[in-house]
Amino acid sequence: MAEHYRICSICEAGCGLRLEADGRRVVEIRGNTDDVFSQGHSCAKGLALAELDADPDRLRTPLIREGNGFREASWDEAFRYIGERLETVRRAYSDQSVAAYIGNPTAHNVGLSFGMSTFLGALGTRQIYSAGTVDQVPKQLACELLFGNDMAIPVPDILRADYVLMLGANPVVSNGSLWLVPKVRDRIRELKARGGRLVIVDPRRTESARLAHTHHFIRPGSDAWLLVALIQRLRESGAALPPGYPIAGWQALMTSLDTVRVEDACTRTGLALSTIDDLARELLAARNPVVYGRVGTTLQRFGTLTSFLVEILNLLLGALDREGGAMFPEQPYHMPFRPSDGVHRGRYASRVSAYPEVLGQMPVAALAEEIDTPGDGQVRALFCFAGNPLVSNPDSRRLERALESLELLVCVDLYHNETSRFAHVILPGTSPFEEGHYDHFLGAMGYRNAARYSPPVFAPEQPDEWQVGLSLAFASRHGRGPSPAELAETEDAVVAGAVSALIADPSSGIHGADLQSVMAAIEPERGVERLLDLGVRAGRYGDHFGRREGLTLAQMAAQPNGIDLGMPRAGRLNEVLQHPGGHIDAAPALILEDLARLTQSLPTEGLVLVGRRSTRMNNSWLRNLPMLAGGTALCTLHMHQQDAAEHSLEDGDVVCIRSATGEVQAPVEITDSMMPGVVSLPHGFSEAQNLRQRRTRPGANYNVLAAAGEVDVPSGTSALNGISVAVTRLVETA
Ligand SMILES: Nc1nc2c(c(=O)[nH]1)N[C@H]1C(S)=C(S)[C@@H](COP(=O)(O)OP(=O)(O)OC[C@H]3O[C@@H](n4cnc5c(=O)[nH]c(N)nc54)[C@H](O)[C@@H]3O)O[C@H]1N2
Ligand SMILES: Nc1nc2c(c(=O)[nH]1)N[C@H]1C(S)=C(S)[C@@H](COP(=O)(O)OP(=O)(O)OC[C@H]3O[C@@H](n4cnc5c(=O)[nH]c(N)nc54)[C@H](O)[C@@H]3O)O[C@H]1N2
Ligand code: SF4
Ligand SMILES: [Mo]
């Protein structure tokens, strides 16, 4: 038996795990109690990683479509097939007829993420889509507008806060999002033990709400009304923007907000005036208040405006960039900021519905129509990296027909999923135990700062995902996969490019260094680890290649429990602000315009649908592992007793849920945890069979109900929460 350490790569909590292995087989997994960041935390999903690793249904060989099925193929054959088809499509149409979709796990897989980026660079297409526009892009756009920096995302300092107002987030189940907070239950208990309060605003009394001091129901999509009302009430009570924030447009924003009537906020949110007054009073009285919003505030009609107002409220409370407030944590890896050359939105638009580009991508709301609408620039080929858009994106039925019509669909995935039923080639991803792990994308969003890296537990039995990305980049140029020497050459060129970029970057620790000596210094690391070593050593805690004492990747690898880097530092605004004037922009035109859209919008009528997550799934995957069967992973429609009575429904009745876009079926679960008038269905399920995941549990695909055209206008992000639905009984209970 051998003991190994591994950071779980499934979600943002990044739990440190301790594995017992018998040769190549992991026989036991436990949370690592010595981990400086996660302190022993783990959930059922992390513990099921051994099952995932050993799962016979996990893909291990490339598959090529043949008739109605797939046949196994060699990597060489798969890359040649892809290279040739890609060439045919580009010749027949154009570079813009090739699209890519970036799925959520790429954010937790540094090899895949960096390899894929090289490939996307080689493609040169603007048709780039990602799970971001069914997730966090509104928050990133809000930060881009405010700070000129979409990656400057404030995080609640839960260890020092004494009042946390949380909108549309359920960290007890999700383990935090754009906020790395393993063991959140303990953090909430500690907050309460020191006399602090967690207040949750959510149309469902969630698992987190049960631990909170107070919970308030809110009508879906109406958080912006509440936030404006709170800002008004606070100002009426004498609160003013604390001095010291470099800010432009504050007064202009306040004048615009004054057009909203607090009484209207009550009608829209369903909150009593006295509740809003109480919240305002409590926020004002708190010493260290902080406001945080997540999926419920981004995946809705006013995602950008709501995310923006969360930070405006944090500013008014003096919480932004202050201890106990909404802070900007740091990570070892040097993540270069985007150039501060204006807001990265609307520099071009999508072909069919003219959705503005957002942070270099197209909203997924445009994906199906870009594929199924003929004309110049029509998408004919799609590369899908660790994603399952057929289940996670809106209007699944239309997207299904669109995917079926593609001339080339390539999926890189651990499993055969709903989307890859229509693939021409499926390339298997590496088992999590066969790749190194470092949270490069989200590392600067921790509840405290830490340096943590896991090397691969086992040597990969196939090309790792970094190599797959580089090989695809090679195939897109040469029509075939690379030889080992060509792969090494491609890798060297990519690494040299990254070194040059850091040398040219004044914010990196190796600004102006010599290319050859840096290349030589990172030479001992291989694969994507070479890039990680580079980024760590050039970063905030790095050794700057001998310019000072500091971290290297090897040092991090030598500390399997991680290295604690302390509490987030206050006063980082000047570092993160990227607007040319070095100020916060409180009144961007996009936000002022959207405020008008809010006040002119009509309330949603009738029953309204929102989503929920289960501890035993991660979005659409992990539905197949025996350890994760049962429990809370049930695809039921949660409904309040009052609504059930009005619809003559009983617990367990199978209902048809109908929206303007589609219909699905699910059993009803009557519960007082729902706000009357709001029903909840988890996302991630589907009815599809034949997925080569023999044990997958079927269920209703939520996103069949979601209209592609319903978006948060500034960001194009899909409004997947707050869908008007009709619910009718389908089958009598037995
Ligand atoms: N209605 C509704 N829809 C939603 C949401 C919601 O709340 N409600 N949430 C949205 C959110 S927040 C997100 S992030 C998206 C997610 O949307 P997607 O990213 O499109 O979908 P996932 O279900 O995360 O699928 C991930 C796929 O990656 C594969 N995979 C996992 N790990 C790896 C790996 O290391 N390598 C490779 N190659 N493949 C891997 C899995 O097998 C799975 O097939 O869904 C969104 N959709
Ligand atoms: N177990 C598990 N963990 C996960 C995932 C998973 O699928 N399963 N997914 C991971 C991913 S990709 C992400 S992005 C995170 C998401 O992390 P969270 O945002 O914490 O997760 P959700 O559970 O979707 O919480 C959203 C909440 O918003 C509420 N809500 C819906 N509409 C509204 C609204 O209009 N206003 C308000 N105030 N609330 C609303 C819902 O009822 C729900 O409770 O979780 C991550 N962690
Ligand atoms: S909470 Fe669960 S899925 Fe998330 S990192 Fe920890 S063990 Fe993995
Ligand atoms: Mo997500």
PDB file of N, CA and C in Angstrom, residues 49 54 60 101 134 173 175 178 188 220 239 267 320 368 451 473 513 519 530 562 596 670 686 696 710 715 722:
ATOM      1  N   LEU A  49     -13.928   9.641  -6.087  1.00  0.00           N
ATOM      2  CA  LEU A  49     -12.954   9.751  -7.178  1.00  0.00           C
ATOM      3  C   LEU A  49     -12.299   8.407  -7.509  1.00  0.00           C
ATOM      4  N   ALA A  54     -11.581   4.142 -11.503  1.00  0.00           N
ATOM      5  CA  ALA A  54     -11.652   2.726 -11.878  1.00  0.00           C
ATOM      6  C   ALA A  54     -12.845   2.415 -12.780  1.00  0.00           C
ATOM      7  N   ARG A  60     -11.204   5.514 -22.333  1.00  0.00           N
ATOM      8  CA  ARG A  60      -9.747   5.333 -22.305  1.00  0.00           C
ATOM      9  C   ARG A  60      -9.134   5.292 -23.691  1.00  0.00           C
ATOM     10  N   TYR A 101     -16.389  25.109 -27.598  1.00  0.00           N
ATOM     11  CA  TYR A 101     -17.148  25.263 -26.358  1.00  0.00           C
ATOM     12  C   TYR A 101     -16.269  24.797 -25.199  1.00  0.00           C
ATOM     13  N   VAL A 134     -23.467  30.588 -18.956  1.00  0.00           N
ATOM     14  CA  VAL A 134     -24.546  30.004 -18.152  1.00  0.00           C
ATOM     15  C   VAL A 134     -24.054  29.937 -16.712  1.00  0.00           C
ATOM     16  N   VAL A 173     -24.087  23.264  -0.005  1.00  0.00           N
ATOM     17  CA  VAL A 173     -24.131  22.221  -1.036  1.00  0.00           C
ATOM     18  C   VAL A 173     -23.064  22.447  -2.104  1.00  0.00           C
ATOM     19  N   ASN A 175     -20.287  24.222  -1.924  1.00  0.00           N
ATOM     20  CA  ASN A 175     -18.937  24.417  -1.360  1.00  0.00           C
ATOM     21  C   ASN A 175     -18.279  25.689  -1.859  1.00  0.00           C
ATOM     22  N   LEU A 178     -16.836  31.122  -7.001  1.00  0.00           N
ATOM     23  CA  LEU A 178     -16.067  32.363  -7.066  1.00  0.00           C
ATOM     24  C   LEU A 178     -15.748  32.741  -5.617  1.00  0.00           C
ATOM     25  N   ILE A 188     -19.464  29.030   9.038  1.00  0.00           N
ATOM     26  CA  ILE A 188     -20.732  29.667   9.418  1.00  0.00           C
ATOM     27  C   ILE A 188     -20.937  29.555  10.937  1.00  0.00           C
ATOM     28  N   PRO A 220     -37.776  35.343  -7.768  1.00  0.00           N
ATOM     29  CA  PRO A 220     -36.622  35.200  -8.664  1.00  0.00           C
ATOM     30  C   PRO A 220     -36.454  36.409  -9.592  1.00  0.00           C
ATOM     31  N   ALA A 239     -25.794  56.954   5.740  1.00  0.00           N
ATOM     32  CA  ALA A 239     -24.580  56.306   5.229  1.00  0.00           C
ATOM     33  C   ALA A 239     -24.086  57.070   3.997  1.00  0.00           C
ATOM     34  N   THR A 267     -43.038  45.167  -3.935  1.00  0.00           N
ATOM     35  CA  THR A 267     -43.920  44.376  -4.808  1.00  0.00           C
ATOM     36  C   THR A 267     -43.115  43.384  -5.635  1.00  0.00           C
ATOM     37  N   LEU A 320     -15.598  47.028   0.808  1.00  0.00           N
ATOM     38  CA  LEU A 320     -14.743  46.593  -0.299  1.00  0.00           C
ATOM     39  C   LEU A 320     -13.275  46.793   0.034  1.00  0.00           C
ATOM     40  N   ALA A 368     -26.846  27.582 -30.759  1.00  0.00           N
ATOM     41  CA  ALA A 368     -27.707  26.779 -31.645  1.00  0.00           C
ATOM     42  C   ALA A 368     -28.005  27.548 -32.935  1.00  0.00           C
ATOM     43  N   ALA A 451      -0.759  28.156  -0.991  1.00  0.00           N
ATOM     44  CA  ALA A 451      -0.042  27.605  -2.142  1.00  0.00           C
ATOM     45  C   ALA A 451      -0.209  26.098  -2.098  1.00  0.00           C
ATOM     46  N   ALA A 473      -3.702  21.403 -31.689  1.00  0.00           N
ATOM     47  CA  ALA A 473      -3.165  22.615 -32.322  1.00  0.00           C
ATOM     48  C   ALA A 473      -2.284  22.214 -33.515  1.00  0.00           C
ATOM     49  N   ALA A 513      13.750  39.955 -17.634  1.00  0.00           N
ATOM     50  CA  ALA A 513      14.758  38.882 -17.468  1.00  0.00           C
ATOM     51  C   ALA A 513      15.182  38.336 -18.826  1.00  0.00           C
ATOM     52  N   MET A 519      14.277  29.951 -19.429  1.00  0.00           N
ATOM     53  CA  MET A 519      13.966  28.643 -20.049  1.00  0.00           C
ATOM     54  C   MET A 519      14.798  27.544 -19.392  1.00  0.00           C
ATOM     55  N   ARG A 530       5.918  22.759 -16.367  1.00  0.00           N
ATOM     56  CA  ARG A 530       6.926  23.767 -16.692  1.00  0.00           C
ATOM     57  C   ARG A 530       6.284  25.180 -16.684  1.00  0.00           C
ATOM     58  N   GLY A 562       0.045  21.572   1.652  1.00  0.00           N
ATOM     59  CA  GLY A 562      -0.090  22.958   1.229  1.00  0.00           C
ATOM     60  C   GLY A 562       0.704  23.903   2.113  1.00  0.00           C
ATOM     61  N   ALA A 596     -32.632  51.271 -16.442  1.00  0.00           N
ATOM     62  CA  ALA A 596     -33.894  51.608 -17.116  1.00  0.00           C
ATOM     63  C   ALA A 596     -34.612  50.328 -17.525  1.00  0.00           C
ATOM     64  N   ILE A 670     -43.520  17.868  -2.364  1.00  0.00           N
ATOM     65  CA  ILE A 670     -44.120  19.014  -1.674  1.00  0.00           C
ATOM     66  C   ILE A 670     -43.265  19.362  -0.461  1.00  0.00           C
ATOM     67  N   SER A 686     -30.895  14.337 -17.674  1.00  0.00           N
ATOM     68  CA  SER A 686     -31.514  14.255 -18.989  1.00  0.00           C
ATOM     69  C   SER A 686     -32.156  12.892 -19.135  1.00  0.00           C
ATOM     70  N   THR A 696     -26.104   5.516 -15.397  1.00  0.00           N
ATOM     71  CA  THR A 696     -26.571   6.890 -15.260  1.00  0.00           C
ATOM     72  C   THR A 696     -28.041   6.961 -14.867  1.00  0.00           C
ATOM     73  N   GLU A 710     -33.824  34.501 -23.790  1.00  0.00           N
ATOM     74  CA  GLU A 710     -33.971  35.165 -22.476  1.00  0.00           C
ATOM     75  C   GLU A 710     -32.597  35.367 -21.866  1.00  0.00           C
ATOM     76  N   SER A 715     -24.579  41.105 -20.627  1.00  0.00           N
ATOM     77  CA  SER A 715     -23.585  40.037 -20.764  1.00  0.00           C
ATOM     78  C   SER A 715     -24.015  38.918 -21.700  1.00  0.00           C
ATOM     79  N   GLY A 722     -35.868  31.699 -13.015  1.00  0.00           N
ATOM     80  CA  GLY A 722     -36.968  32.655 -13.167  1.00  0.00           C
ATOM     81  C   GLY A 722     -37.774  32.434 -14.434  1.00  0.00           C
TER      82      GLY A 722
END
